């Protein structure tokens, strides 16, 4: 195709573009870019991206220290160490094999250089060590100088420089009266700078009036329910109150968190179970409970999700006793099954049995959704089904004989034609069961043809 022919086609295209709503300059730019991108062939091999710099090492926390103040000055160094700087990212690789073909009959573009690697993040500074001071006179604390500041943060590493792309030796040339062009490859982008680390937190002060060390505490225990039922367990807790102004208590220039804790009292309490349930504790031997002593001297028992217990706390002297009245596994609340159904349209009912035999303990409610179709095609045409009733099943339509429930569905507000002989029916039951504040749901489905 001659250059004159190409020019005529291009002018015709421009004439057509006049009727478009887009600016002609944008259309021209898009055509040039698209044509250049399609025609140009890449020479050389692109460079690989540089590796990311390693993150800086974290600073180490200062040592915790406990000291009995004896009226003489002390200088304590509990500062956390500084975090290390992140490493710089590696430089992107230059494009290679950059030999430009000579007098090719197509446009050329050089391969790109690799991007520089990102800088590594700076390491966080270590926290300052915590300090516990026992004293006889509060003024004695002014003789103690402490530096429990946090360590400095490390700087992020610099990003690596990008590699160079392949350059063109010849920018333009002509073959058979056709003009061709070469575009140099792009240099790689420089990698981003790494994030600076966080400064370490200053250490905290605790003070105790007196020179006798506090006994170890055991504020909570996690143990099998069967073990807890064997006898009482002992809990203990040291109670602290938070105050502000720690630096004003210590030597001038001390570096430590402003908020400190002061010992108030020690709590001790025993926890026991009084088992009044008809289930044995060994039935739950695989389940663990947590008992915790709180600052207000209350005892809290945290149960696993699988364990349902109903009872009450009784306080007698230093002993907190939980009296268990009812107990079962959560899974036992959802072990219902449809036993059978009376398919007589005038006496249509469904029987549900509790296979876990917990209906004497649990409160049970039923919600029902009834769908039916008059189609003789049966259950294959599910789209033919229409909802006839949806809602809670009134309590007077549910009768229970120990662990067997009978649901009288024929007495629901249904039209007579909804439940007729040979009607295909689907019944969805949503069963809600409760024990005190516990609740679980189970869905049951029955479908069949009425007689």
Short mmCIF file of C-alpha atoms in Angstrom, two decimals:
data_model
loop_
_atom_site.label_atom_id
_atom_site.label_comp_id
_atom_site.label_asym_id
_atom_site.label_seq_id
_atom_site.Cartn_x
_atom_site.Cartn_y
_atom_site.Cartn_z
CA UNK A 1 0.00 0.00 0.00
CA UNK A 2 1.51 3.32 -1.10
CA UNK A 3 1.85 6.31 1.17
CA UNK A 4 -0.73 8.22 -0.93
CA UNK A 5 -3.31 5.45 -0.45
CA UNK A 6 -2.70 5.41 3.31
CA UNK A 7 -3.13 9.20 3.43
CA UNK A 8 -6.48 9.03 1.59
CA UNK A 9 -7.76 6.34 3.99
CA UNK A 10 -6.63 8.41 6.97
CA UNK A 11 -8.40 11.56 5.64
CA UNK A 12 -11.60 9.56 5.13
CA UNK A 13 -11.38 8.35 8.72
CA UNK A 14 -10.96 11.94 9.93
CA UNK A 15 -14.03 12.98 7.97
CA UNK A 16 -16.05 10.26 9.69
CA UNK A 17 -14.74 11.34 13.11
CA UNK A 18 -16.20 14.83 12.70
CA UNK A 19 -19.61 13.42 13.59
CA UNK A 20 -18.35 11.86 16.84
CA UNK A 21 -18.80 13.60 20.14
CA UNK A 22 -15.20 13.06 21.27
CA UNK A 23 -12.54 15.73 20.60
CA UNK A 24 -10.62 15.00 17.41
CA UNK A 25 -7.28 15.58 19.15
CA UNK A 26 -7.98 12.75 21.59
CA UNK A 27 -8.93 10.39 18.79
CA UNK A 28 -5.76 11.20 16.90
CA UNK A 29 -3.62 10.68 19.99
CA UNK A 30 -5.27 7.33 20.70
CA UNK A 31 -4.75 6.16 17.11
CA UNK A 32 -1.10 7.11 17.16
CA UNK A 33 -0.45 5.43 20.49
CA UNK A 34 -2.36 2.30 19.57
CA UNK A 35 -0.63 2.04 16.19
CA UNK A 36 2.80 2.54 17.76
CA UNK A 37 2.15 -0.02 20.50
CA UNK A 38 0.92 -2.62 17.98
CA UNK A 39 3.69 -2.08 15.45
CA UNK A 40 6.72 -1.80 17.76
CA UNK A 41 8.66 -4.94 18.61
CA UNK A 42 10.82 -5.20 21.72
CA UNK A 43 14.51 -5.92 21.42
CA UNK A 44 16.66 -6.98 24.37
CA UNK A 45 15.70 -8.67 27.64
CA UNK A 46 14.10 -6.72 30.49
CA UNK A 47 16.12 -6.43 33.71
CA UNK A 48 14.87 -8.12 36.88
CA UNK A 49 13.50 -6.10 39.77
CA UNK A 50 15.81 -5.46 42.72
CA UNK A 51 15.25 -7.35 45.97
CA UNK A 52 13.56 -5.67 48.92
CA UNK A 53 15.87 -4.67 51.75
CA UNK A 54 15.66 -6.65 54.98
CA UNK A 55 13.73 -5.15 57.88
CA UNK A 56 15.70 -3.78 60.80
CA UNK A 57 16.01 -5.94 63.91
CA UNK A 58 13.72 -5.11 66.83
CA UNK A 59 15.24 -3.53 69.91
CA UNK A 60 15.34 -5.54 73.14
CA UNK A 61 13.24 -4.59 76.15
CA UNK A 62 14.99 -3.39 79.28
CA UNK A 63 15.22 -5.76 82.23
CA UNK A 64 12.45 -5.68 84.85
CA UNK A 65 13.73 -5.04 88.36
CA UNK A 66 12.36 -5.31 91.90
CA UNK A 67 14.06 -3.35 94.67
CA UNK A 68 13.60 -2.78 98.40
CA UNK A 69 14.40 0.89 99.07
CA UNK A 70 16.77 1.13 102.04
CA UNK A 71 17.28 4.88 102.29
CA UNK A 72 20.33 5.11 100.04
CA UNK A 73 20.54 6.45 96.52
CA UNK A 74 20.48 4.13 93.52
CA UNK A 75 20.79 4.68 89.78
CA UNK A 76 19.02 2.12 87.61
CA UNK A 77 19.45 1.68 83.87
CA UNK A 78 16.40 -0.13 82.43
CA UNK A 79 16.25 1.51 79.00
CA UNK A 80 15.21 -0.54 75.97
CA UNK A 81 17.71 -0.83 73.14
CA UNK A 82 17.24 0.90 69.79
CA UNK A 83 15.78 -0.80 66.76
CA UNK A 84 18.08 -1.31 63.78
CA UNK A 85 17.68 0.57 60.51
CA UNK A 86 16.14 -1.26 57.59
CA UNK A 87 18.45 -2.22 54.75
CA UNK A 88 18.37 -0.32 51.46
CA UNK A 89 16.58 -1.97 48.57
CA UNK A 90 18.72 -3.54 45.85
CA UNK A 91 19.19 -1.78 42.53
CA UNK A 92 17.05 -2.99 39.63
CA UNK A 93 18.90 -4.94 36.95
CA UNK A 94 19.76 -3.23 33.64
CA UNK A 95 18.14 -4.61 30.51
CA UNK A 96 20.58 -6.78 28.57
CA UNK A 97 21.09 -8.28 25.09
CA UNK A 98 20.43 -4.76 23.85
CA UNK A 99 21.69 -5.22 20.29
CA UNK A 100 19.29 -3.25 18.05
CA UNK A 101 18.36 -5.00 14.75
CA UNK A 102 19.51 -3.08 11.69
CA UNK A 103 17.02 -1.67 9.17
CA UNK A 104 14.07 -3.72 10.31
CA UNK A 105 10.73 -3.29 8.51
CA UNK A 106 8.92 -2.57 11.77
CA UNK A 107 9.18 -0.15 14.68
CA UNK A 108 11.36 -1.09 17.65
CA UNK A 109 11.21 -0.51 21.38
CA UNK A 110 13.98 -1.30 23.84
CA UNK A 111 13.44 -3.63 26.80
CA UNK A 112 12.81 -1.94 30.16
CA UNK A 113 15.11 -1.88 33.15
CA UNK A 114 14.07 -3.59 36.38
CA UNK A 115 12.46 -1.63 39.21
CA UNK A 116 14.47 -0.95 42.33
CA UNK A 117 13.63 -2.94 45.46
CA UNK A 118 11.79 -1.28 48.35
CA UNK A 119 13.72 -0.35 51.47
CA UNK A 120 13.28 -2.51 54.55
CA UNK A 121 11.22 -1.24 57.48
CA UNK A 122 13.02 0.09 60.54
CA UNK A 123 12.91 -2.00 63.68
CA UNK A 124 10.82 -0.94 66.67
CA UNK A 125 12.67 0.23 69.75
CA UNK A 126 12.54 -2.03 72.80
CA UNK A 127 10.27 -1.13 75.72
CA UNK A 128 11.79 0.10 78.95
CA UNK A 129 11.94 -2.32 81.87
CA UNK A 130 9.32 -2.24 84.62
CA UNK A 131 10.31 -1.31 88.17
CA UNK A 132 8.71 -2.49 91.43
CA UNK A 133 9.77 -0.66 94.60
CA UNK A 134 9.08 -1.71 98.21
CA UNK A 135 9.46 1.14 100.72
CA UNK A 136 8.98 2.12 104.33
CA UNK A 137 8.75 5.90 103.79
CA UNK A 138 7.40 7.33 100.55
CA UNK A 139 10.02 10.12 100.55
CA UNK A 140 12.75 7.47 100.21
CA UNK A 141 11.73 6.94 96.58
CA UNK A 142 13.30 10.32 95.70
CA UNK A 143 16.71 8.74 96.23
CA UNK A 144 16.08 6.39 93.30
CA UNK A 145 17.00 7.55 89.79
CA UNK A 146 15.79 5.35 86.94
CA UNK A 147 16.09 5.52 83.19
CA UNK A 148 13.40 3.18 81.83
CA UNK A 149 12.85 4.97 78.53
CA UNK A 150 11.94 3.12 75.36
CA UNK A 151 14.57 2.48 72.72
CA UNK A 152 14.78 4.65 69.62
CA UNK A 153 13.13 3.50 66.40
CA UNK A 154 15.18 2.40 63.41
CA UNK A 155 14.95 4.31 60.14
CA UNK A 156 13.50 2.74 57.03
CA UNK A 157 15.94 1.80 54.27
CA UNK A 158 16.11 3.75 51.01
CA UNK A 159 14.61 2.25 47.90
CA UNK A 160 16.97 0.93 45.26
CA UNK A 161 17.46 2.73 41.95
CA UNK A 162 15.86 1.34 38.83
CA UNK A 163 17.91 -0.35 36.14
CA UNK A 164 18.53 1.17 32.70
CA UNK A 165 16.52 0.11 29.69
CA UNK A 166 17.93 -0.74 26.25
CA UNK A 167 18.84 2.40 24.25
CA UNK A 168 18.35 2.92 20.52
CA UNK A 169 21.51 3.28 18.40
CA UNK A 170 19.42 4.56 15.49
CA UNK A 171 16.23 6.53 16.18
CA UNK A 172 14.69 6.41 12.65
CA UNK A 173 15.34 4.71 9.31
CA UNK A 174 13.66 4.05 5.98
CA UNK A 175 12.98 0.75 4.25
CA UNK A 176 11.20 0.72 0.84
CA UNK A 177 10.06 4.30 1.29
CA UNK A 178 8.54 3.44 4.71
CA UNK A 179 9.69 5.37 7.80
CA UNK A 180 10.29 3.37 11.00
CA UNK A 181 11.18 4.48 14.52
CA UNK A 182 12.94 3.18 17.65
CA UNK A 183 11.98 4.05 21.23
CA UNK A 184 14.42 3.42 24.08
CA UNK A 185 13.31 1.17 26.93
CA UNK A 186 12.05 2.67 30.16
CA UNK A 187 14.37 2.93 33.16
CA UNK A 188 13.04 1.05 36.17
CA UNK A 189 11.24 2.92 38.95
CA UNK A 190 13.02 3.59 42.20
CA UNK A 191 11.80 1.49 45.11
CA UNK A 192 9.87 3.06 47.99
CA UNK A 193 11.49 4.00 51.29
CA UNK A 194 10.82 1.60 54.15
CA UNK A 195 8.60 2.55 57.08
CA UNK A 196 10.31 3.92 60.18
CA UNK A 197 9.88 1.77 63.30
CA UNK A 198 8.02 2.78 66.46
CA UNK A 199 9.75 4.07 69.54
CA UNK A 200 9.66 1.75 72.51
CA UNK A 201 7.25 2.44 75.37
CA UNK A 202 8.74 3.60 78.69
CA UNK A 203 8.70 1.14 81.57
CA UNK A 204 6.10 1.32 84.34
CA UNK A 205 6.46 1.81 88.08
CA UNK A 206 4.78 -0.21 90.83
CA UNK A 207 5.10 0.71 94.49
CA UNK A 208 4.33 -1.36 97.59
CA UNK A 209 4.21 0.06 101.12
CA UNK A 210 6.26 -2.34 103.22
CA UNK A 211 9.40 -4.40 102.79
CA UNK A 212 7.88 -7.91 102.67
CA UNK A 213 7.64 -9.23 99.09
CA UNK A 214 4.16 -10.02 97.87
CA UNK A 215 3.22 -13.67 97.55
CA UNK A 216 2.59 -15.09 94.07
CA UNK A 217 -0.99 -14.71 92.90
CA UNK A 218 -3.33 -17.10 91.10
CA UNK A 219 -6.26 -14.96 89.93
CA UNK A 220 -7.70 -17.59 87.58
CA UNK A 221 -7.66 -21.31 86.89
CA UNK A 222 -8.74 -23.40 83.92
CA UNK A 223 -9.54 -27.00 84.77
CA UNK A 224 -11.95 -29.83 83.87
CA UNK A 225 -15.43 -29.51 85.32
CA UNK A 226 -15.08 -32.93 86.93
CA UNK A 227 -11.96 -31.76 88.82
CA UNK A 228 -13.68 -28.62 90.07
CA UNK A 229 -16.54 -30.71 91.41
CA UNK A 230 -14.15 -32.84 93.50
CA UNK A 231 -13.38 -30.04 95.94
CA UNK A 232 -12.68 -26.32 96.33
CA UNK A 233 -9.81 -24.58 94.53
CA UNK A 234 -8.00 -21.53 95.88
CA UNK A 235 -7.73 -18.22 94.01
CA UNK A 236 -5.68 -15.18 94.97
CA UNK A 237 -5.22 -11.74 93.50
CA UNK A 238 -3.14 -8.66 94.27
CA UNK A 239 -5.20 -5.51 93.81
CA UNK A 240 -3.54 -2.37 92.43
CA UNK A 241 -4.85 1.15 91.91
CA UNK A 242 -3.65 3.32 89.01
CA UNK A 243 -2.35 6.82 89.69
CA UNK A 244 -0.48 9.52 87.77
CA UNK A 245 2.75 11.35 88.57
CA UNK A 246 5.34 8.57 88.76
CA UNK A 247 8.26 10.88 87.89
CA UNK A 248 7.42 13.19 90.80
CA UNK A 249 7.96 10.25 93.20
CA UNK A 250 11.45 9.39 91.93
CA UNK A 251 14.77 11.15 91.62
CA UNK A 252 15.03 14.25 89.45
CA UNK A 253 15.34 13.49 85.74
CA UNK A 254 14.00 9.95 85.98
CA UNK A 255 12.53 8.59 82.76
CA UNK A 256 9.50 6.31 83.23
CA UNK A 257 5.81 6.19 82.29
CA UNK A 258 3.79 8.84 84.11
CA UNK A 259 1.05 6.39 85.15
CA UNK A 260 1.99 4.00 87.95
CA UNK A 261 0.32 1.37 90.12
CA UNK A 262 0.12 1.27 93.91
CA UNK A 263 -0.59 -1.95 95.82
CA UNK A 264 -3.89 -1.83 97.75
CA UNK A 265 -4.69 -5.29 99.11
CA UNK A 266 -4.51 -9.00 98.55
CA UNK A 267 -7.69 -11.01 97.92
CA UNK A 268 -8.01 -14.74 98.61
CA UNK A 269 -11.07 -16.88 97.93
CA UNK A 270 -11.97 -20.53 97.49
CA UNK A 271 -14.33 -21.77 94.77
CA UNK A 272 -16.43 -24.94 94.95
CA UNK A 273 -19.29 -26.67 93.09
CA UNK A 274 -22.42 -28.12 94.68
CA UNK A 275 -23.69 -30.66 92.15
CA UNK A 276 -27.48 -31.04 92.23
CA UNK A 277 -28.00 -31.98 88.57
CA UNK A 278 -29.16 -35.46 87.61
CA UNK A 279 -26.23 -35.63 85.19
CA UNK A 280 -22.89 -36.75 86.58
CA UNK A 281 -19.86 -34.40 86.42
CA UNK A 282 -17.93 -37.19 84.68
CA UNK A 283 -20.31 -36.78 81.71
CA UNK A 284 -18.45 -33.54 81.00
CA UNK A 285 -14.91 -34.68 81.82
CA UNK A 286 -13.56 -33.43 78.48
CA UNK A 287 -14.83 -29.86 79.01
CA UNK A 288 -12.81 -27.24 80.88
CA UNK A 289 -14.12 -24.22 82.77
CA UNK A 290 -12.32 -21.08 83.90
CA UNK A 291 -12.85 -19.53 87.33
CA UNK A 292 -11.55 -16.01 87.93
CA UNK A 293 -11.29 -13.73 90.96
CA UNK A 294 -11.98 -10.05 90.25
CA UNK A 295 -10.94 -6.90 92.10
CA UNK A 296 -14.41 -6.53 93.67
CA UNK A 297 -13.99 -10.02 95.24
CA UNK A 298 -16.55 -11.53 92.88
CA UNK A 299 -15.87 -14.91 91.29
CA UNK A 300 -16.77 -15.47 87.64
CA UNK A 301 -17.04 -18.89 86.01
CA UNK A 302 -16.56 -18.97 82.23
CA UNK A 303 -17.95 -22.04 80.49
CA UNK A 304 -17.12 -23.50 77.08
CA UNK A 305 -19.76 -22.97 74.39
CA UNK A 306 -20.63 -26.68 74.42
CA UNK A 307 -21.59 -26.66 78.12
CA UNK A 308 -24.96 -25.39 79.35
CA UNK A 309 -25.32 -25.02 83.12
CA UNK A 310 -28.06 -23.38 85.16
CA UNK A 311 -27.64 -22.62 88.85
CA UNK A 312 -26.74 -19.88 91.34
CA UNK A 313 -23.84 -18.58 93.45
CA UNK A 314 -23.81 -18.84 97.23
CA UNK A 315 -21.32 -16.88 99.35
CA UNK A 316 -20.30 -18.24 102.73
CA UNK A 317 -17.24 -16.72 104.39
CA UNK A 318 -14.16 -17.08 102.16
CA UNK A 319 -15.85 -19.72 99.96
CA UNK A 320 -17.91 -19.06 96.81
CA UNK A 321 -20.03 -22.07 95.89
CA UNK A 322 -21.88 -22.50 92.61
CA UNK A 323 -24.91 -24.75 92.96
CA UNK A 324 -25.57 -26.61 89.69
CA UNK A 325 -29.26 -27.41 89.14
CA UNK A 326 -29.28 -28.41 85.46
CA UNK A 327 -26.50 -29.36 83.07
CA UNK A 328 -26.24 -30.62 79.50
CA UNK A 329 -24.19 -30.30 76.33
CA UNK A 330 -25.29 -27.72 73.78
CA UNK A 331 -25.35 -30.38 71.07
CA UNK A 332 -27.94 -32.30 73.09
CA UNK A 333 -30.38 -29.42 72.63
CA UNK A 334 -30.45 -29.99 68.86
CA UNK A 335 -30.90 -33.75 68.67
CA UNK A 336 -34.53 -33.66 67.55
CA UNK A 337 -35.84 -35.86 64.72
CA UNK A 338 -39.13 -36.31 62.89
CA UNK A 339 -40.61 -39.64 63.95
CA UNK A 340 -43.74 -39.93 61.79
CA UNK A 341 -46.68 -38.00 60.35
CA UNK A 342 -50.44 -38.49 60.17
CA UNK A 343 -51.20 -37.83 56.49
CA UNK A 344 -54.96 -37.53 56.90
CA UNK A 345 -55.74 -33.98 55.60
CA UNK A 346 -58.30 -33.42 58.40
CA UNK A 347 -55.95 -34.63 61.13
CA UNK A 348 -52.57 -33.70 59.63
CA UNK A 349 -49.89 -33.73 62.33
CA UNK A 350 -46.18 -34.42 62.68
CA UNK A 351 -44.47 -36.17 65.60
CA UNK A 352 -40.99 -35.02 66.71
CA UNK A 353 -38.84 -36.92 69.21
CA UNK A 354 -35.98 -35.67 71.39
CA UNK A 355 -33.34 -38.38 70.99
CA UNK A 356 -31.15 -36.75 73.69
CA UNK A 357 -34.06 -36.95 76.15
CA UNK A 358 -33.65 -33.43 77.54
CA UNK A 359 -37.20 -32.13 77.06
CA UNK A 360 -37.93 -32.12 80.79
CA UNK A 361 -35.19 -29.51 81.22
CA UNK A 362 -35.42 -27.44 78.03
CA UNK A 363 -38.04 -24.94 76.94
CA UNK A 364 -39.07 -25.77 73.36
CA UNK A 365 -40.81 -23.59 70.74
CA UNK A 366 -41.73 -24.38 67.14
CA UNK A 367 -42.01 -22.16 64.09
CA UNK A 368 -43.47 -23.72 60.93
CA UNK A 369 -43.55 -23.06 57.20
CA UNK A 370 -46.02 -25.10 55.15
CA UNK A 371 -45.80 -25.22 51.35
CA UNK A 372 -47.98 -27.30 49.08
CA UNK A 373 -48.86 -27.89 45.43
CA UNK A 374 -51.82 -29.39 43.66
CA UNK A 375 -49.59 -30.57 40.86
CA UNK A 376 -49.65 -34.34 40.37
CA UNK A 377 -46.04 -34.22 39.14
CA UNK A 378 -44.86 -34.60 42.69
CA UNK A 379 -41.70 -33.15 44.20
CA UNK A 380 -39.88 -32.78 40.92
CA UNK A 381 -41.56 -29.46 40.17
CA UNK A 382 -40.48 -27.51 43.23
CA UNK A 383 -41.43 -24.21 41.61
CA UNK A 384 -45.08 -25.21 41.79
CA UNK A 385 -45.05 -25.04 45.59
CA UNK A 386 -46.73 -22.08 47.29
CA UNK A 387 -46.44 -21.02 50.92
CA UNK A 388 -49.74 -21.64 52.75
CA UNK A 389 -48.64 -20.73 56.31
CA UNK A 390 -45.52 -19.28 57.93
CA UNK A 391 -45.12 -18.29 61.57
CA UNK A 392 -44.95 -19.47 65.17
CA UNK A 393 -46.86 -22.60 66.03
CA UNK A 394 -49.25 -21.71 68.89
CA UNK A 395 -48.52 -23.56 72.11
CA UNK A 396 -52.01 -25.10 72.26
CA UNK A 397 -51.27 -26.97 69.02
CA UNK A 398 -48.21 -28.67 70.55
CA UNK A 399 -48.61 -31.59 72.91
CA UNK A 400 -45.68 -33.26 74.70
CA UNK A 401 -45.44 -36.71 76.17
CA UNK A 402 -42.04 -36.84 77.92
CA UNK A 403 -39.63 -36.55 74.93
CA UNK A 404 -42.22 -36.81 72.14
CA UNK A 405 -43.93 -33.75 70.62
CA UNK A 406 -47.02 -33.89 68.39
CA UNK A 407 -47.65 -30.81 66.23
CA UNK A 408 -51.27 -30.42 65.12
CA UNK A 409 -50.95 -28.65 61.74
CA UNK A 410 -54.51 -29.28 60.57
CA UNK A 411 -55.82 -26.65 63.02
CA UNK A 412 -53.70 -23.83 61.59
CA UNK A 413 -55.56 -21.04 59.73
CA UNK A 414 -55.37 -22.76 56.32
CA UNK A 415 -57.92 -22.89 53.54
CA UNK A 416 -59.54 -26.28 53.08
CA UNK A 417 -58.20 -26.56 49.53
CA UNK A 418 -54.60 -26.13 50.74
CA UNK A 419 -54.54 -29.56 52.40
CA UNK A 420 -56.61 -31.97 50.38
CA UNK A 421 -56.24 -35.60 49.47
CA UNK A 422 -53.14 -36.34 47.36
CA UNK A 423 -51.72 -32.86 47.96
CA UNK A 424 -47.91 -32.71 47.92
CA UNK A 425 -46.74 -30.95 51.11
CA UNK A 426 -43.43 -29.61 52.43
CA UNK A 427 -43.14 -28.72 56.12
CA UNK A 428 -40.14 -26.85 57.49
CA UNK A 429 -39.82 -26.73 61.28
CA UNK A 430 -37.52 -24.31 63.08
CA UNK A 431 -37.14 -25.51 66.66
CA UNK A 432 -35.84 -23.11 69.32
CA UNK A 433 -34.69 -24.60 72.63
CA UNK A 434 -33.65 -22.68 75.73
CA UNK A 435 -32.13 -23.24 79.14
CA UNK A 436 -32.07 -19.94 81.01
CA UNK A 437 -30.04 -17.54 78.86
CA UNK A 438 -28.79 -20.30 76.54
CA UNK A 439 -30.47 -20.80 73.18
CA UNK A 440 -30.02 -23.06 70.15
CA UNK A 441 -31.98 -23.65 66.95
CA UNK A 442 -32.47 -26.67 64.71
CA UNK A 443 -34.26 -26.98 61.36
CA UNK A 444 -36.25 -30.11 60.42
CA UNK A 445 -37.84 -30.87 57.04
CA UNK A 446 -40.71 -33.22 56.17
CA UNK A 447 -42.23 -33.73 52.75
CA UNK A 448 -44.79 -36.17 51.48
CA UNK A 449 -48.19 -36.71 49.96
CA UNK A 450 -51.38 -36.56 51.99
CA UNK A 451 -53.69 -39.57 51.86
#
